[in-house]
Amino acid sequence: MGYYIVAFFYRIAYWIVCFLFLFYYRISFEGRENVPKGTAVIFASNHRSYLDPVLVAMAAPHPFNYIAKEELFQNPVFGTFIRFMGAFPTADAKNPAYDMLTEATHRLEKRRHLTIFPEGTRHTDGKVGRGKSGVCVLAARSGKPVVPVGLVFDSNNLHFRSRICVRVGKPVYAADYGLDETATPHEMHAMRKAIMDAIRSMVEENPPFPIQHDEPKKRTSIEIAQQRRRQMQRNQAASQTTTDETRTEE
């Protein structure tokens, strides 16, 4: 009974959110027909913004589950709400035996879709980062197909009437790569590469509209750290060049 109550309120929230998003942004979809019917699906998407879980869900009107940071559940009201809407934490400090992958597999068995971001963090510059093997582990354990999703924005800074395209790729099956729950991360390399290559091609090749490559106004902490590291390396290289030139002159 609990499932049907959640599904009922999910669909109400789904259509309300769809209306608001379609009013504020210009959203288009490609490849919706690639989503397998009659089974739960693991949607593996690139990560651009905090809107991404909603954008992925709009591609398939069926109750979704989401993996969220443990910190988001610390607020009793908000935590209860997102749990009700299908979110579950990456970890649970109050329950040492809690395992995210086991929980995700259990929910997939209940025929609820799952959205996962293999990159592990947002990339605000429109590029697709290196994926992690967690999505392959989950696919091998559950036997559910992985559907790559590419989120394409017309700008690195969303605003009113920004254009967004949600591209849905063809499903990838762990069985096609000979993977089961005993597979090692090394054995999952080919499947992980296939998923990330599919996402990268949808995001970085043949854009559905002109893209403005503007400077992101809000970068993630990881991107800021990477930018600082690259700047330090450039400064060190410039300093070394200056030192070498000085020695040559002497």
Short mmCIF file of C-alpha atoms in Angstrom, two decimals:
data_model
loop_
_atom_site.label_atom_id
_atom_site.label_comp_id
_atom_site.label_asym_id
_atom_site.label_seq_id
_atom_site.Cartn_x
_atom_site.Cartn_y
_atom_site.Cartn_z
CA MET A 1 0.00 0.00 0.00
CA GLY A 2 2.86 2.35 0.82
CA TYR A 3 4.22 2.05 -2.72
CA TYR A 4 0.93 3.11 -4.30
CA ILE A 5 0.64 6.13 -1.99
CA VAL A 6 4.16 7.23 -2.89
CA ALA A 7 3.49 6.62 -6.59
CA PHE A 8 0.30 8.69 -6.41
CA PHE A 9 1.97 11.71 -4.83
CA TYR A 10 5.03 11.26 -7.03
CA ARG A 11 2.93 11.59 -10.17
CA ILE A 12 1.23 14.72 -8.83
CA ALA A 13 4.61 16.26 -7.99
CA TYR A 14 5.98 15.06 -11.34
CA TRP A 15 3.41 16.90 -13.43
CA ILE A 16 3.62 20.06 -11.32
CA VAL A 17 7.41 20.15 -11.64
CA CYS A 18 7.23 19.37 -15.36
CA PHE A 19 4.88 22.31 -15.88
CA LEU A 20 7.17 24.69 -13.97
CA PHE A 21 10.33 23.49 -15.72
CA LEU A 22 8.76 23.61 -19.19
CA PHE A 23 7.52 27.13 -18.48
CA TYR A 24 10.86 28.44 -17.23
CA TYR A 25 13.21 26.57 -19.59
CA ARG A 26 12.98 25.41 -23.20
CA ILE A 27 13.40 21.66 -22.74
CA SER A 28 13.52 19.08 -25.51
CA PHE A 29 13.99 15.31 -25.44
CA GLU A 30 15.70 12.84 -27.75
CA GLY A 31 15.68 9.05 -27.64
CA ARG A 32 12.88 8.47 -25.14
CA GLU A 33 12.02 5.34 -27.09
CA ASN A 34 15.31 3.80 -25.91
CA VAL A 35 14.01 3.34 -22.35
CA PRO A 36 13.18 -0.39 -21.88
CA LYS A 37 9.58 -1.10 -20.94
CA GLY A 38 8.36 -3.32 -18.11
CA THR A 39 11.47 -3.14 -15.94
CA ALA A 40 13.30 -0.83 -13.60
CA VAL A 41 16.15 1.04 -15.26
CA ILE A 42 19.41 2.59 -14.05
CA PHE A 43 19.77 6.02 -15.66
CA ALA A 44 23.45 7.04 -15.81
CA SER A 45 23.75 10.75 -16.56
CA ASN A 46 26.38 13.44 -16.73
CA HIS A 47 26.08 15.92 -13.87
CA ARG A 48 25.64 19.61 -14.76
CA SER A 49 23.49 21.18 -12.04
CA TYR A 50 21.22 20.59 -9.06
CA LEU A 51 18.33 20.35 -11.55
CA ASP A 52 19.69 17.17 -13.11
CA PRO A 53 17.64 14.59 -11.12
CA VAL A 54 14.44 16.32 -12.22
CA LEU A 55 15.56 16.61 -15.85
CA VAL A 56 16.39 12.89 -16.00
CA ALA A 57 13.07 11.98 -14.39
CA MET A 58 11.21 14.04 -17.00
CA ALA A 59 12.48 11.62 -19.65
CA ALA A 60 10.49 8.72 -18.13
CA PRO A 61 7.26 9.38 -16.16
CA HIS A 62 7.68 6.59 -13.63
CA PRO A 63 8.66 6.74 -9.92
CA PHE A 64 12.39 7.27 -9.48
CA ASN A 65 14.85 6.70 -6.68
CA TYR A 66 17.80 8.97 -6.07
CA ILE A 67 21.06 8.68 -4.20
CA ALA A 68 21.62 11.82 -2.12
CA LYS A 69 24.33 13.04 0.23
CA GLU A 70 23.85 12.04 3.85
CA GLU A 71 23.90 15.72 4.92
CA LEU A 72 20.62 16.38 3.11
CA PHE A 73 18.80 14.04 5.49
CA GLN A 74 19.92 15.84 8.63
CA ASN A 75 17.04 18.30 8.44
CA PRO A 76 14.05 16.31 9.78
CA VAL A 77 11.45 18.01 7.56
CA PHE A 78 13.42 18.09 4.33
CA GLY A 79 14.92 14.66 5.00
CA THR A 80 11.47 13.14 5.49
CA PHE A 81 10.21 14.78 2.30
CA ILE A 82 13.02 13.56 0.03
CA ARG A 83 12.81 10.07 1.54
CA PHE A 84 9.10 10.08 0.72
CA MET A 85 9.97 11.08 -2.84
CA GLY A 86 12.37 8.15 -3.20
CA ALA A 87 15.76 9.51 -2.12
CA PHE A 88 18.14 7.47 0.03
CA PRO A 89 21.54 8.40 1.48
CA THR A 90 25.03 7.46 0.37
CA ALA A 91 25.76 6.49 3.98
CA ASP A 92 23.97 6.30 7.33
CA ALA A 93 26.02 7.21 10.41
CA LYS A 94 23.26 5.85 12.65
CA ASN A 95 23.35 2.45 10.96
CA PRO A 96 26.88 1.02 10.48
CA ALA A 97 25.46 -1.98 8.61
CA TYR A 98 23.85 0.24 5.95
CA ASP A 99 25.14 -0.36 2.42
CA MET A 100 24.13 2.00 -0.39
CA LEU A 101 24.53 -0.54 -3.20
CA THR A 102 22.43 -3.12 -1.35
CA GLU A 103 19.71 -0.52 -0.78
CA ALA A 104 19.83 0.56 -4.43
CA THR A 105 19.56 -3.05 -5.62
CA HIS A 106 16.61 -3.65 -3.30
CA ARG A 107 14.77 -0.65 -4.74
CA LEU A 108 15.46 -1.68 -8.31
CA GLU A 109 13.93 -5.06 -7.53
CA LYS A 110 10.76 -3.17 -6.59
CA ARG A 111 10.68 -1.82 -10.16
CA ARG A 112 11.61 1.74 -9.28
CA HIS A 113 13.98 3.54 -11.64
CA LEU A 114 17.26 4.80 -10.26
CA THR A 115 19.27 7.85 -11.31
CA ILE A 116 23.02 7.78 -10.75
CA PHE A 117 25.77 10.22 -11.77
CA PRO A 118 28.90 8.14 -12.53
CA GLU A 119 31.18 11.21 -12.47
CA GLY A 120 30.51 11.57 -8.77
CA THR A 121 30.42 15.37 -8.89
CA ARG A 122 29.08 18.20 -11.02
CA HIS A 123 30.99 19.52 -14.04
CA THR A 124 29.83 23.06 -14.74
CA ASP A 125 31.83 23.58 -17.95
CA GLY A 126 29.80 21.20 -20.10
CA LYS A 127 32.51 18.54 -20.31
CA VAL A 128 32.02 14.94 -19.19
CA GLY A 129 34.43 13.71 -16.54
CA ARG A 130 35.81 10.27 -15.81
CA GLY A 131 33.16 7.84 -14.62
CA LYS A 132 33.35 5.47 -11.67
CA SER A 133 32.51 1.77 -11.73
CA GLY A 134 29.67 1.94 -9.16
CA VAL A 135 27.03 2.00 -11.90
CA CYS A 136 28.49 -1.24 -13.34
CA VAL A 137 28.51 -2.88 -9.92
CA LEU A 138 24.86 -1.99 -9.49
CA ALA A 139 23.95 -3.26 -12.97
CA ALA A 140 25.80 -6.53 -12.39
CA ARG A 141 24.13 -7.09 -9.02
CA SER A 142 20.61 -6.23 -10.12
CA GLY A 143 20.65 -7.42 -13.72
CA LYS A 144 18.94 -4.16 -14.73
CA PRO A 145 19.86 -2.23 -17.88
CA VAL A 146 21.86 0.99 -17.74
CA VAL A 147 20.51 3.80 -19.91
CA PRO A 148 23.07 6.56 -20.63
CA VAL A 149 21.68 10.11 -20.50
CA GLY A 150 23.32 13.24 -21.84
CA LEU A 151 22.21 16.62 -20.48
CA VAL A 152 23.05 19.43 -22.88
CA PHE A 153 22.71 23.11 -21.86
CA ASP A 154 22.99 26.03 -24.26
CA SER A 155 25.01 27.92 -21.65
CA ASN A 156 27.12 27.15 -18.60
CA ASN A 157 24.85 29.53 -16.66
CA LEU A 158 21.15 28.67 -16.83
CA HIS A 159 18.62 31.48 -16.95
CA PHE A 160 15.00 32.10 -17.96
CA ARG A 161 14.25 30.34 -21.28
CA SER A 162 17.63 28.60 -21.44
CA ARG A 163 17.61 25.69 -23.85
CA ILE A 164 18.13 22.22 -22.40
CA CYS A 165 18.16 18.92 -24.26
CA VAL A 166 17.82 15.57 -22.50
CA ARG A 167 19.31 12.90 -24.73
CA VAL A 168 18.57 9.26 -23.92
CA GLY A 169 20.93 6.61 -25.29
CA LYS A 170 20.52 2.90 -25.95
CA PRO A 171 20.55 0.57 -22.92
CA VAL A 172 23.74 -1.20 -21.84
CA TYR A 173 23.52 -4.64 -20.18
CA ALA A 174 26.07 -6.08 -17.78
CA ALA A 175 25.41 -9.57 -19.15
CA ASP A 176 26.69 -8.48 -22.58
CA TYR A 177 30.07 -7.90 -20.93
CA GLY A 178 30.00 -11.18 -19.01
CA LEU A 179 29.60 -9.40 -15.67
CA ASP A 180 27.89 -10.68 -12.55
CA GLU A 181 28.02 -9.72 -8.89
CA THR A 182 31.45 -11.36 -8.52
CA ALA A 183 33.06 -9.20 -11.22
CA THR A 184 36.03 -7.01 -10.26
CA PRO A 185 36.39 -3.29 -11.10
CA HIS A 186 39.06 -4.23 -13.67
CA GLU A 187 36.62 -6.56 -15.44
CA MET A 188 34.06 -3.74 -15.50
CA HIS A 189 36.36 -1.38 -17.39
CA ALA A 190 34.87 -2.10 -20.83
CA MET A 191 31.29 -1.57 -19.67
CA ARG A 192 32.17 1.61 -17.78
CA LYS A 193 33.96 2.96 -20.84
CA ALA A 194 31.00 2.14 -23.09
CA ILE A 195 28.61 4.00 -20.77
CA MET A 196 30.84 7.07 -20.42
CA ASP A 197 31.62 7.14 -24.15
CA ALA A 198 27.88 7.11 -24.89
CA ILE A 199 27.27 9.98 -22.46
CA ARG A 200 30.24 11.94 -23.79
CA SER A 201 29.13 11.59 -27.41
CA MET A 202 25.60 12.80 -26.57
CA VAL A 203 26.93 15.80 -24.63
CA GLU A 204 30.00 16.89 -26.57
CA GLU A 205 29.20 15.91 -30.17
CA ASN A 206 26.59 17.29 -32.57
CA PRO A 207 24.86 19.69 -30.15
CA PRO A 208 21.13 20.15 -30.83
CA PHE A 209 21.47 23.96 -30.66
CA PRO A 210 24.24 26.60 -30.56
CA ILE A 211 26.13 26.53 -27.26
CA GLN A 212 27.57 29.58 -25.55
CA HIS A 213 30.82 28.54 -23.89
CA ASP A 214 30.68 31.18 -21.18
CA GLU A 215 32.55 31.07 -17.89
CA PRO A 216 30.52 29.26 -15.18
CA LYS A 217 29.54 31.65 -12.41
CA LYS A 218 29.36 28.88 -9.83
CA ARG A 219 32.02 26.19 -9.86
CA THR A 220 32.15 23.18 -7.57
CA SER A 221 34.76 23.00 -4.82
CA ILE A 222 36.53 20.26 -6.79
CA GLU A 223 36.66 22.41 -9.92
CA ILE A 224 37.99 25.36 -7.93
CA ALA A 225 40.73 23.16 -6.45
CA GLN A 226 41.61 21.81 -9.91
CA GLN A 227 41.73 25.33 -11.34
CA ARG A 228 44.06 26.46 -8.56
CA ARG A 229 46.29 23.42 -9.10
CA ARG A 230 46.52 24.10 -12.84
CA GLN A 231 47.32 27.76 -12.16
CA MET A 232 50.09 26.75 -9.74
CA GLN A 233 51.52 24.38 -12.34
CA ARG A 234 51.47 27.14 -14.96
CA ASN A 235 53.16 29.55 -12.55
CA GLN A 236 55.83 26.95 -11.72
CA ALA A 237 56.41 26.27 -15.42
CA ALA A 238 56.71 30.00 -16.15
CA SER A 239 59.09 30.44 -13.22
CA GLN A 240 61.23 27.53 -14.39
CA THR A 241 61.35 28.97 -17.92
CA THR A 242 62.46 32.36 -16.57
CA THR A 243 65.15 30.69 -14.47
CA ASP A 244 66.44 28.68 -17.43
CA GLU A 245 66.55 31.80 -19.63
CA THR A 246 68.47 33.69 -16.94
CA ARG A 247 71.03 30.90 -16.65
CA THR A 248 71.44 30.80 -20.44
CA GLU A 249 72.13 34.55 -20.55
CA GLU A 250 74.78 34.17 -17.86
#
